[in-house]
């Protein structure tokens, strides 16, 4: 097929979601954030919620998500996104409200807000990007850093006797009465991306149907912080992250 034939509307098999604008993304090549942004845009479009979605953006590498997806956004102080999402959803129940947070944001600085919003059963979705370190600020150890995993603040690897144990926020969320759907996904391969998209759709639908709160963890890479090529980071994630953070649904009420 010639280029002219390929770009004919009837021959197109893929197009960028219209909610994703042309602003060049600032992410490192190979970073998981951009893939998850695209899935969120696709799901919102497929649900017809373009004019009725409010995202709460994090502090962290994804802080500029509001520049890339053309929906309504509110920026929260570091860790406070679930509290803000709960307030917006209560004031505006017909809106699809979600947060987008890294593991430093969600599992450290905002642990309290996360647990209480999920436990109250606020009809929101929390998208939790777990790359096991603080990406934006130079790759420091996060609560999610694996035992033995090096970071800029534990260059010899995390040691339980000094740094404590990695925190499984998603397992905690599954125990809370207020959560409807709690799942752990990834986006390192095409099948994984398809499953992650289904999970985001289910979580968003639950939140619109008043079923309670929803947490979608995406086990992710931070190839820059991990000091690996994108390909090696994906492999490392499969070998080291997945055994400790196994993929799949933890709760589906
Ligand atoms: C209360 C507060 N503490 C610390 C910071 C500094 N800070 C900004 S981004 C960041 C790391 C974010 O890491 P994470 O949430 O894991 O997201 P990632 O960058 O990995 O996507 C930190 C510590 C801040 N802005 N506010
Ligand atoms: S530092 Fe890590 S999380 Fe941040 S954009 Fe780069 S790869 Fe992604």
PDB file of C-alpha atoms and ligand atoms in Angstrom:
ATOM      1  CA  UNK A   1       0.000   0.000   0.000  1.00  0.00           C
ATOM      2  CA  UNK A   2       1.248   3.488  -0.765  1.00  0.00           C
ATOM      3  CA  UNK A   3       1.387   6.145   1.970  1.00  0.00           C
ATOM      4  CA  UNK A   4      -1.550   7.910   0.298  1.00  0.00           C
ATOM      5  CA  UNK A   5      -3.633   4.719   0.436  1.00  0.00           C
ATOM      6  CA  UNK A   6      -2.726   4.039   4.077  1.00  0.00           C
ATOM      7  CA  UNK A   7      -3.897   7.456   5.236  1.00  0.00           C
ATOM      8  CA  UNK A   8      -7.285   7.119   3.509  1.00  0.00           C
ATOM      9  CA  UNK A   9      -9.905   7.094   6.326  1.00  0.00           C
ATOM     10  CA  UNK A  10     -11.303   3.715   5.217  1.00  0.00           C
ATOM     11  CA  UNK A  11      -7.849   2.095   5.539  1.00  0.00           C
ATOM     12  CA  UNK A  12      -6.983   3.484   8.974  1.00  0.00           C
ATOM     13  CA  UNK A  13      -6.786   0.810  11.671  1.00  0.00           C
ATOM     14  CA  UNK A  14      -5.375   3.078  14.371  1.00  0.00           C
ATOM     15  CA  UNK A  15      -5.633   6.726  15.235  1.00  0.00           C
ATOM     16  CA  UNK A  16      -4.509   8.857  18.127  1.00  0.00           C
ATOM     17  CA  UNK A  17      -7.336   9.541  20.577  1.00  0.00           C
ATOM     18  CA  UNK A  18      -8.746  13.006  19.830  1.00  0.00           C
ATOM     19  CA  UNK A  19      -8.448  13.949  23.520  1.00  0.00           C
ATOM     20  CA  UNK A  20      -4.669  13.628  23.200  1.00  0.00           C
ATOM     21  CA  UNK A  21      -3.385  16.881  21.767  1.00  0.00           C
ATOM     22  CA  UNK A  22      -0.131  17.502  19.873  1.00  0.00           C
ATOM     23  CA  UNK A  23       1.892  18.912  22.797  1.00  0.00           C
ATOM     24  CA  UNK A  24       5.222  17.031  22.789  1.00  0.00           C
ATOM     25  CA  UNK A  25       5.453  14.903  25.937  1.00  0.00           C
ATOM     26  CA  UNK A  26       8.357  15.544  28.273  1.00  0.00           C
ATOM     27  CA  UNK A  27       8.709  11.914  29.362  1.00  0.00           C
ATOM     28  CA  UNK A  28      11.932   9.957  28.873  1.00  0.00           C
ATOM     29  CA  UNK A  29      11.751   7.587  25.881  1.00  0.00           C
ATOM     30  CA  UNK A  30      10.453   4.230  27.140  1.00  0.00           C
ATOM     31  CA  UNK A  31       8.603   5.656  30.164  1.00  0.00           C
ATOM     32  CA  UNK A  32       5.268   3.994  30.992  1.00  0.00           C
ATOM     33  CA  UNK A  33       3.412   7.257  31.703  1.00  0.00           C
ATOM     34  CA  UNK A  34       2.628   8.099  28.056  1.00  0.00           C
ATOM     35  CA  UNK A  35       1.087   4.696  27.365  1.00  0.00           C
ATOM     36  CA  UNK A  36      -1.248   4.985  30.352  1.00  0.00           C
ATOM     37  CA  UNK A  37      -2.227   8.531  29.320  1.00  0.00           C
ATOM     38  CA  UNK A  38      -3.304   7.184  25.951  1.00  0.00           C
ATOM     39  CA  UNK A  39      -5.415   4.440  27.521  1.00  0.00           C
ATOM     40  CA  UNK A  40      -7.205   6.966  29.739  1.00  0.00           C
ATOM     41  CA  UNK A  41      -7.943   9.166  26.708  1.00  0.00           C
ATOM     42  CA  UNK A  42      -9.275   6.191  24.722  1.00  0.00           C
ATOM     43  CA  UNK A  43     -11.530   5.008  27.551  1.00  0.00           C
ATOM     44  CA  UNK A  44     -12.975   8.479  28.175  1.00  0.00           C
ATOM     45  CA  UNK A  45     -13.727   8.850  24.460  1.00  0.00           C
ATOM     46  CA  UNK A  46     -15.273   5.396  24.201  1.00  0.00           C
ATOM     47  CA  UNK A  47     -17.502   6.187  27.199  1.00  0.00           C
ATOM     48  CA  UNK A  48     -18.519   9.509  25.616  1.00  0.00           C
ATOM     49  CA  UNK A  49     -17.359  11.372  28.741  1.00  0.00           C
ATOM     50  CA  UNK A  50     -15.110  13.942  27.013  1.00  0.00           C
ATOM     51  CA  UNK A  51     -17.066  16.892  28.407  1.00  0.00           C
ATOM     52  CA  UNK A  52     -17.713  15.328  31.825  1.00  0.00           C
ATOM     53  CA  UNK A  53     -14.357  14.053  33.068  1.00  0.00           C
ATOM     54  CA  UNK A  54     -12.183  15.644  35.731  1.00  0.00           C
ATOM     55  CA  UNK A  55      -8.664  14.379  36.341  1.00  0.00           C
ATOM     56  CA  UNK A  56      -6.602  15.229  39.389  1.00  0.00           C
ATOM     57  CA  UNK A  57      -2.970  15.546  38.397  1.00  0.00           C
ATOM     58  CA  UNK A  58      -0.146  14.551  40.709  1.00  0.00           C
ATOM     59  CA  UNK A  59       3.149  16.008  41.768  1.00  0.00           C
ATOM     60  CA  UNK A  60       5.808  13.877  40.104  1.00  0.00           C
ATOM     61  CA  UNK A  61       6.807  13.153  36.528  1.00  0.00           C
ATOM     62  CA  UNK A  62       3.146  13.123  35.416  1.00  0.00           C
ATOM     63  CA  UNK A  63       2.471  16.618  36.744  1.00  0.00           C
ATOM     64  CA  UNK A  64       2.037  17.888  33.177  1.00  0.00           C
ATOM     65  CA  UNK A  65      -0.615  15.320  32.245  1.00  0.00           C
ATOM     66  CA  UNK A  66      -3.004  18.281  32.124  1.00  0.00           C
ATOM     67  CA  UNK A  67      -1.065  19.600  29.120  1.00  0.00           C
ATOM     68  CA  UNK A  68      -1.557  16.410  27.129  1.00  0.00           C
ATOM     69  CA  UNK A  69      -5.190  15.322  27.624  1.00  0.00           C
ATOM     70  CA  UNK A  70      -7.913  17.830  26.790  1.00  0.00           C
ATOM     71  CA  UNK A  71     -10.322  17.256  29.671  1.00  0.00           C
ATOM     72  CA  UNK A  72     -10.841  19.265  32.878  1.00  0.00           C
ATOM     73  CA  UNK A  73      -7.997  18.981  35.374  1.00  0.00           C
ATOM     74  CA  UNK A  74      -7.260  20.116  38.892  1.00  0.00           C
ATOM     75  CA  UNK A  75      -3.721  20.047  40.259  1.00  0.00           C
ATOM     76  CA  UNK A  76      -3.367  18.752  43.828  1.00  0.00           C
ATOM     77  CA  UNK A  77      -0.573  19.261  46.315  1.00  0.00           C
ATOM     78  CA  UNK A  78       1.685  16.204  46.569  1.00  0.00           C
ATOM     79  CA  UNK A  79      -0.329  13.242  47.881  1.00  0.00           C
ATOM     80  CA  UNK A  80      -3.605  15.107  48.294  1.00  0.00           C
ATOM     81  CA  UNK A  81      -5.220  14.025  45.014  1.00  0.00           C
ATOM     82  CA  UNK A  82      -7.703  11.480  46.456  1.00  0.00           C
ATOM     83  CA  UNK A  83      -9.097  14.031  48.947  1.00  0.00           C
ATOM     84  CA  UNK A  84      -9.576  16.559  46.156  1.00  0.00           C
ATOM     85  CA  UNK A  85     -11.141  13.936  43.876  1.00  0.00           C
ATOM     86  CA  UNK A  86     -13.591  12.932  46.611  1.00  0.00           C
ATOM     87  CA  UNK A  87     -14.647  16.555  47.112  1.00  0.00           C
ATOM     88  CA  UNK A  88     -15.116  17.181  43.377  1.00  0.00           C
ATOM     89  CA  UNK A  89     -17.137  13.973  42.913  1.00  0.00           C
ATOM     90  CA  UNK A  90     -19.396  14.843  45.873  1.00  0.00           C
ATOM     91  CA  UNK A  91     -20.033  18.309  44.502  1.00  0.00           C
ATOM     92  CA  UNK A  92     -20.412  17.110  40.904  1.00  0.00           C
ATOM     93  CA  UNK A  93     -21.766  13.537  41.026  1.00  0.00           C
ATOM     94  CA  UNK A  94     -22.368  13.353  37.272  1.00  0.00           C
ATOM     95  CA  UNK A  95     -18.644  13.787  36.533  1.00  0.00           C
ATOM     96  CA  UNK A  96     -16.151  10.997  35.924  1.00  0.00           C
ATOM     97  CA  UNK A  97     -13.477  11.817  38.494  1.00  0.00           C
ATOM     98  CA  UNK A  98     -10.093  10.129  38.724  1.00  0.00           C
ATOM     99  CA  UNK A  99      -6.653  10.735  40.130  1.00  0.00           C
ATOM    100  CA  UNK A 100      -3.376   9.885  38.416  1.00  0.00           C
ATOM    101  CA  UNK A 101      -0.563   9.322  40.921  1.00  0.00           C
ATOM    102  CA  UNK A 102       2.932   7.901  41.231  1.00  0.00           C
ATOM    103  CA  UNK A 103       4.002   5.663  44.090  1.00  0.00           C
ATOM    104  CA  UNK A 104       5.822   8.453  45.956  1.00  0.00           C
ATOM    105  CA  UNK A 105       2.684  10.580  45.668  1.00  0.00           C
ATOM    106  CA  UNK A 106       0.205   7.835  46.556  1.00  0.00           C
ATOM    107  CA  UNK A 107       2.037   5.342  48.752  1.00  0.00           C
ATOM    108  CA  UNK A 108       4.186   7.727  50.788  1.00  0.00           C
ATOM    109  CA  UNK A 109       3.232  11.376  50.910  1.00  0.00           C
ATOM    110  CA  UNK A 110      -0.488  10.706  50.382  1.00  0.00           C
ATOM    111  CA  UNK A 111      -0.942   7.386  52.174  1.00  0.00           C
ATOM    112  CA  UNK A 112      -3.576   8.801  54.526  1.00  0.00           C
ATOM    113  CA  UNK A 113      -5.615  10.500  51.793  1.00  0.00           C
ATOM    114  CA  UNK A 114      -5.489   7.364  49.649  1.00  0.00           C
ATOM    115  CA  UNK A 115      -6.620   4.981  52.380  1.00  0.00           C
ATOM    116  CA  UNK A 116      -9.411   7.219  53.667  1.00  0.00           C
ATOM    117  CA  UNK A 117     -10.842   8.034  50.224  1.00  0.00           C
ATOM    118  CA  UNK A 118     -10.865   4.339  49.312  1.00  0.00           C
ATOM    119  CA  UNK A 119     -12.297   3.334  52.676  1.00  0.00           C
ATOM    120  CA  UNK A 120     -15.100   5.909  52.440  1.00  0.00           C
ATOM    121  CA  UNK A 121     -16.094   4.394  49.125  1.00  0.00           C
ATOM    122  CA  UNK A 122     -15.995   7.691  47.285  1.00  0.00           C
ATOM    123  CA  UNK A 123     -17.051   7.051  43.679  1.00  0.00           C
ATOM    124  CA  UNK A 124     -13.692   7.829  42.154  1.00  0.00           C
ATOM    125  CA  UNK A 125     -10.886   5.929  40.417  1.00  0.00           C
ATOM    126  CA  UNK A 126      -7.280   6.097  41.483  1.00  0.00           C
ATOM    127  CA  UNK A 127      -4.743   5.292  38.758  1.00  0.00           C
ATOM    128  CA  UNK A 128      -1.563   4.314  40.571  1.00  0.00           C
ATOM    129  CA  UNK A 129       1.672   4.291  38.561  1.00  0.00           C
ATOM    130  CA  UNK A 130       4.074   2.143  40.551  1.00  0.00           C
ATOM    131  CA  UNK A 131       7.610   2.461  39.186  1.00  0.00           C
ATOM    132  CA  UNK A 132       9.128   1.636  42.580  1.00  0.00           C
ATOM    133  CA  UNK A 133      11.006   4.929  42.974  1.00  0.00           C
ATOM    134  CA  UNK A 134      10.580   8.698  43.037  1.00  0.00           C
ATOM    135  CA  UNK A 135      11.160   9.343  39.337  1.00  0.00           C
ATOM    136  CA  UNK A 136      10.952  13.122  39.041  1.00  0.00           C
ATOM    137  CA  UNK A 137      13.295  14.004  41.876  1.00  0.00           C
ATOM    138  CA  UNK A 138      16.211  11.750  40.949  1.00  0.00           C
ATOM    139  CA  UNK A 139      15.302   8.159  41.696  1.00  0.00           C
ATOM    140  CA  UNK A 140      15.160   8.111  45.483  1.00  0.00           C
ATOM    141  CA  UNK A 141      13.860   5.090  47.398  1.00  0.00           C
ATOM    142  CA  UNK A 142      10.073   4.996  47.731  1.00  0.00           C
ATOM    143  CA  UNK A 143       7.962   2.808  50.040  1.00  0.00           C
ATOM    144  CA  UNK A 144       7.443   0.553  47.001  1.00  0.00           C
ATOM    145  CA  UNK A 145      11.168   0.012  46.264  1.00  0.00           C
ATOM    146  CA  UNK A 146      11.920  -3.709  46.253  1.00  0.00           C
ATOM    147  CA  UNK A 147      14.290  -5.321  48.743  1.00  0.00           C
ATOM    148  CA  UNK A 148      17.756  -5.371  47.169  1.00  0.00           C
ATOM    149  CA  UNK A 149      16.788  -2.789  44.533  1.00  0.00           C
ATOM    150  CA  UNK A 150      19.274   0.075  44.290  1.00  0.00           C
ATOM    151  CA  UNK A 151      18.100   3.684  44.227  1.00  0.00           C
ATOM    152  CA  UNK A 152      19.902   7.011  44.554  1.00  0.00           C
ATOM    153  CA  UNK A 153      19.320   6.975  48.330  1.00  0.00           C
ATOM    154  CA  UNK A 154      20.080   3.253  48.820  1.00  0.00           C
ATOM    155  CA  UNK A 155      22.821   2.670  46.226  1.00  0.00           C
ATOM    156  CA  UNK A 156      23.636  -0.756  47.689  1.00  0.00           C
ATOM    157  CA  UNK A 157      20.005  -1.851  47.527  1.00  0.00           C
ATOM    158  CA  UNK A 158      17.081  -1.568  49.928  1.00  0.00           C
ATOM    159  CA  UNK A 159      17.717  -3.444  53.137  1.00  0.00           C
ATOM    160  CA  UNK A 160      14.850  -4.422  55.409  1.00  0.00           C
ATOM    161  CA  UNK A 161      16.864  -3.910  58.614  1.00  0.00           C
ATOM    162  CA  UNK A 162      17.566  -0.271  57.677  1.00  0.00           C
ATOM    163  CA  UNK A 163      14.751   0.790  55.340  1.00  0.00           C
ATOM    164  CA  UNK A 164      11.858  -1.494  56.243  1.00  0.00           C
ATOM    165  CA  UNK A 165       9.801  -3.534  53.811  1.00  0.00           C
ATOM    166  CA  UNK A 166       8.178  -2.548  50.499  1.00  0.00           C
ATOM    167  CA  UNK A 167       4.565  -1.480  50.878  1.00  0.00           C
ATOM    168  CA  UNK A 168       1.803  -3.204  48.890  1.00  0.00           C
ATOM    169  CA  UNK A 169      -0.801  -0.458  48.750  1.00  0.00           C
ATOM    170  CA  UNK A 170      -3.047  -2.367  46.375  1.00  0.00           C
ATOM    171  CA  UNK A 171      -3.334  -5.325  48.781  1.00  0.00           C
ATOM    172  CA  UNK A 172      -4.261  -2.845  51.536  1.00  0.00           C
ATOM    173  CA  UNK A 173      -6.883  -1.238  49.266  1.00  0.00           C
ATOM    174  CA  UNK A 174      -8.468  -4.633  48.577  1.00  0.00           C
ATOM    175  CA  UNK A 175      -9.136  -5.056  52.314  1.00  0.00           C
ATOM    176  CA  UNK A 176     -11.085  -1.820  52.606  1.00  0.00           C
ATOM    177  CA  UNK A 177     -14.895  -1.998  52.689  1.00  0.00           C
ATOM    178  CA  UNK A 178     -15.302   1.013  50.391  1.00  0.00           C
ATOM    179  CA  UNK A 179     -13.434  -0.383  47.397  1.00  0.00           C
ATOM    180  CA  UNK A 180     -15.393  -1.922  44.525  1.00  0.00           C
ATOM    181  CA  UNK A 181     -12.625  -2.861  42.107  1.00  0.00           C
ATOM    182  CA  UNK A 182      -8.941  -3.234  42.895  1.00  0.00           C
ATOM    183  CA  UNK A 183      -6.569  -4.490  40.249  1.00  0.00           C
ATOM    184  CA  UNK A 184      -2.903  -4.577  39.307  1.00  0.00           C
ATOM    185  CA  UNK A 185      -1.935  -4.306  35.659  1.00  0.00           C
ATOM    186  CA  UNK A 186       1.032  -3.356  33.476  1.00  0.00           C
ATOM    187  CA  UNK A 187       1.675  -1.889  30.009  1.00  0.00           C
ATOM    188  CA  UNK A 188       4.910  -3.534  28.862  1.00  0.00           C
ATOM    189  CA  UNK A 189       3.352  -5.576  26.040  1.00  0.00           C
ATOM    190  CA  UNK A 190       0.359  -5.363  23.716  1.00  0.00           C
ATOM    191  CA  UNK A 191      -1.697  -7.975  25.654  1.00  0.00           C
ATOM    192  CA  UNK A 192      -0.854  -6.190  28.920  1.00  0.00           C
ATOM    193  CA  UNK A 193      -1.918  -2.838  27.433  1.00  0.00           C
ATOM    194  CA  UNK A 194      -5.268  -4.341  26.340  1.00  0.00           C
ATOM    195  CA  UNK A 195      -5.899  -5.739  29.836  1.00  0.00           C
ATOM    196  CA  UNK A 196      -4.931  -2.456  31.475  1.00  0.00           C
ATOM    197  CA  UNK A 197      -7.385  -0.613  29.241  1.00  0.00           C
ATOM    198  CA  UNK A 198     -10.214  -2.991  30.188  1.00  0.00           C
ATOM    199  CA  UNK A 199      -9.370  -2.457  33.860  1.00  0.00           C
ATOM    200  CA  UNK A 200      -9.478   1.334  33.505  1.00  0.00           C
ATOM    201  CA  UNK A 201     -12.832   1.069  31.717  1.00  0.00           C
ATOM    202  CA  UNK A 202     -14.304  -1.142  34.441  1.00  0.00           C
ATOM    203  CA  UNK A 203     -13.039   1.188  37.181  1.00  0.00           C
ATOM    204  CA  UNK A 204     -14.451   4.285  35.434  1.00  0.00           C
ATOM    205  CA  UNK A 205     -17.808   2.567  34.868  1.00  0.00           C
ATOM    206  CA  UNK A 206     -17.999   1.481  38.529  1.00  0.00           C
ATOM    207  CA  UNK A 207     -17.353   5.034  39.634  1.00  0.00           C
ATOM    208  CA  UNK A 208     -20.183   6.308  37.393  1.00  0.00           C
ATOM    209  CA  UNK A 209     -22.526   3.553  38.610  1.00  0.00           C
ATOM    210  CA  UNK A 210     -22.024   4.424  42.301  1.00  0.00           C
ATOM    211  CA  UNK A 211     -20.316   1.141  43.169  1.00  0.00           C
ATOM    212  CA  UNK A 212     -17.597   2.697  45.322  1.00  0.00           C
ATOM    213  CA  UNK A 213     -13.939   3.453  44.894  1.00  0.00           C
ATOM    214  CA  UNK A 214     -11.602   1.820  42.433  1.00  0.00           C
ATOM    215  CA  UNK A 215      -7.856   1.413  42.346  1.00  0.00           C
ATOM    216  CA  UNK A 216      -5.954   0.487  39.197  1.00  0.00           C
ATOM    217  CA  UNK A 217      -2.262  -0.042  39.887  1.00  0.00           C
ATOM    218  CA  UNK A 218      -0.028  -0.106  36.813  1.00  0.00           C
ATOM    219  CA  UNK A 219       3.324  -1.728  37.548  1.00  0.00           C
ATOM    220  CA  UNK A 220       5.628   0.516  35.532  1.00  0.00           C
ATOM    221  CA  UNK A 221       9.205   1.219  34.588  1.00  0.00           C
ATOM    222  CA  UNK A 222      11.322   4.289  35.204  1.00  0.00           C
ATOM    223  CA  UNK A 223      14.179   3.459  32.888  1.00  0.00           C
ATOM    224  CA  UNK A 224      16.021   6.721  33.641  1.00  0.00           C
ATOM    225  CA  UNK A 225      15.752   6.325  37.408  1.00  0.00           C
ATOM    226  CA  UNK A 226      16.581   2.646  37.178  1.00  0.00           C
ATOM    227  CA  UNK A 227      19.502   3.519  34.865  1.00  0.00           C
ATOM    228  CA  UNK A 228      18.491   0.981  32.224  1.00  0.00           C
ATOM    229  CA  UNK A 229      17.574   1.044  28.559  1.00  0.00           C
ATOM    230  CA  UNK A 230      13.783   0.878  27.980  1.00  0.00           C
ATOM    231  CA  UNK A 231      14.034  -2.756  26.806  1.00  0.00           C
ATOM    232  CA  UNK A 232      16.127  -3.811  29.781  1.00  0.00           C
ATOM    233  CA  UNK A 233      13.811  -1.990  32.181  1.00  0.00           C
ATOM    234  CA  UNK A 234      10.814  -3.941  30.846  1.00  0.00           C
ATOM    235  CA  UNK A 235      12.687  -7.215  31.274  1.00  0.00           C
ATOM    236  CA  UNK A 236      13.860  -6.242  34.756  1.00  0.00           C
ATOM    237  CA  UNK A 237      10.287  -5.355  35.704  1.00  0.00           C
ATOM    238  CA  UNK A 238       8.998  -8.731  34.519  1.00  0.00           C
ATOM    239  CA  UNK A 239      11.716 -10.591  36.404  1.00  0.00           C
ATOM    240  CA  UNK A 240      11.756  -8.600  39.645  1.00  0.00           C
ATOM    241  CA  UNK A 241       8.589  -6.520  40.021  1.00  0.00           C
ATOM    242  CA  UNK A 242       5.962  -9.033  38.888  1.00  0.00           C
ATOM    243  CA  UNK A 243       6.871 -11.753  41.428  1.00  0.00           C
ATOM    244  CA  UNK A 244       6.440  -9.237  44.261  1.00  0.00           C
ATOM    245  CA  UNK A 245       3.589  -7.262  42.666  1.00  0.00           C
ATOM    246  CA  UNK A 246       1.636  -9.997  40.858  1.00  0.00           C
ATOM    247  CA  UNK A 247      -0.716  -8.840  38.112  1.00  0.00           C
ATOM    248  CA  UNK A 248      -4.468  -9.443  38.129  1.00  0.00           C
ATOM    249  CA  UNK A 249      -7.667  -8.459  39.918  1.00  0.00           C
ATOM    250  CA  UNK A 250      -7.483  -8.429  43.705  1.00  0.00           C
ATOM    251  CA  UNK A 251     -11.140  -7.480  44.242  1.00  0.00           C
ATOM    252  CA  UNK A 252     -14.166  -7.196  41.995  1.00  0.00           C
ATOM    253  CA  UNK A 253     -17.274  -6.617  44.109  1.00  0.00           C
TER     254      UNK A 253
HETATM  255  C1  LIG B   1       5.116  17.610  50.184  1.00  0.00           C
HETATM  256  C2  LIG B   1       6.166  17.449  49.100  1.00  0.00           C
HETATM  257  N1  LIG B   1       7.234  16.654  49.342  1.00  0.00           N
HETATM  258  C3  LIG B   1       8.163  16.455  48.377  1.00  0.00           C
HETATM  259  C4  LIG B   1       8.054  17.084  47.160  1.00  0.00           C
HETATM  260  C5  LIG B   1       9.129  16.875  46.103  1.00  0.00           C
HETATM  261  N2  LIG B   1       8.739  15.939  45.066  1.00  0.00           N
HETATM  262  C6  LIG B   1       8.264  16.361  43.887  1.00  0.00           C
HETATM  263  S1  LIG B   1       8.016  15.116  42.788  1.00  0.00           S
HETATM  264  C7  LIG B   1       8.540  13.973  43.902  1.00  0.00           C
HETATM  265  C8  LIG B   1       8.642  12.515  43.512  1.00  0.00           C
HETATM  266  C9  LIG B   1       7.442  11.953  42.866  1.00  0.00           C
HETATM  267  O1  LIG B   1       7.597  10.584  42.701  1.00  0.00           O
HETATM  268  P1  LIG B   1       6.384   9.645  42.310  1.00  0.00           P
HETATM  269  O2  LIG B   1       5.148  10.114  42.998  1.00  0.00           O
HETATM  270  O3  LIG B   1       6.778   8.239  42.541  1.00  0.00           O
HETATM  271  O4  LIG B   1       6.145   9.940  40.762  1.00  0.00           O
HETATM  272  P2  LIG B   1       7.114   9.682  39.492  1.00  0.00           P
HETATM  273  O5  LIG B   1       7.904  10.947  39.352  1.00  0.00           O
HETATM  274  O6  LIG B   1       7.949   8.487  39.765  1.00  0.00           O
HETATM  275  O7  LIG B   1       6.154   9.483  38.367  1.00  0.00           O
HETATM  276  C10 LIG B   1       8.904  14.576  45.115  1.00  0.00           C
HETATM  277  C11 LIG B   1       9.438  13.876  46.295  1.00  0.00           C
HETATM  278  C12 LIG B   1       6.937  17.936  46.955  1.00  0.00           C
HETATM  279  N3  LIG B   1       6.752  18.555  45.780  1.00  0.00           N
HETATM  280  N4  LIG B   1       6.011  18.106  47.936  1.00  0.00           N
HETATM  281  S1  LIG B   2      12.262   9.940  35.214  1.00  0.00           S
HETATM  282 FE1  LIG B   2      11.263   7.915  35.109  1.00  0.00          FE
HETATM  283  S2  LIG B   2       9.070   8.255  35.540  1.00  0.00           S
HETATM  284 FE2  LIG B   2      10.025  10.230  35.013  1.00  0.00          FE
HETATM  285  S3  LIG B   2       9.693  10.504  32.797  1.00  0.00           S
HETATM  286 FE3  LIG B   2      11.719   9.569  33.055  1.00  0.00          FE
HETATM  287  S4  LIG B   2      11.358   7.339  32.924  1.00  0.00           S
HETATM  288 FE4  LIG B   2       9.368   8.331  33.295  1.00  0.00          FE
END
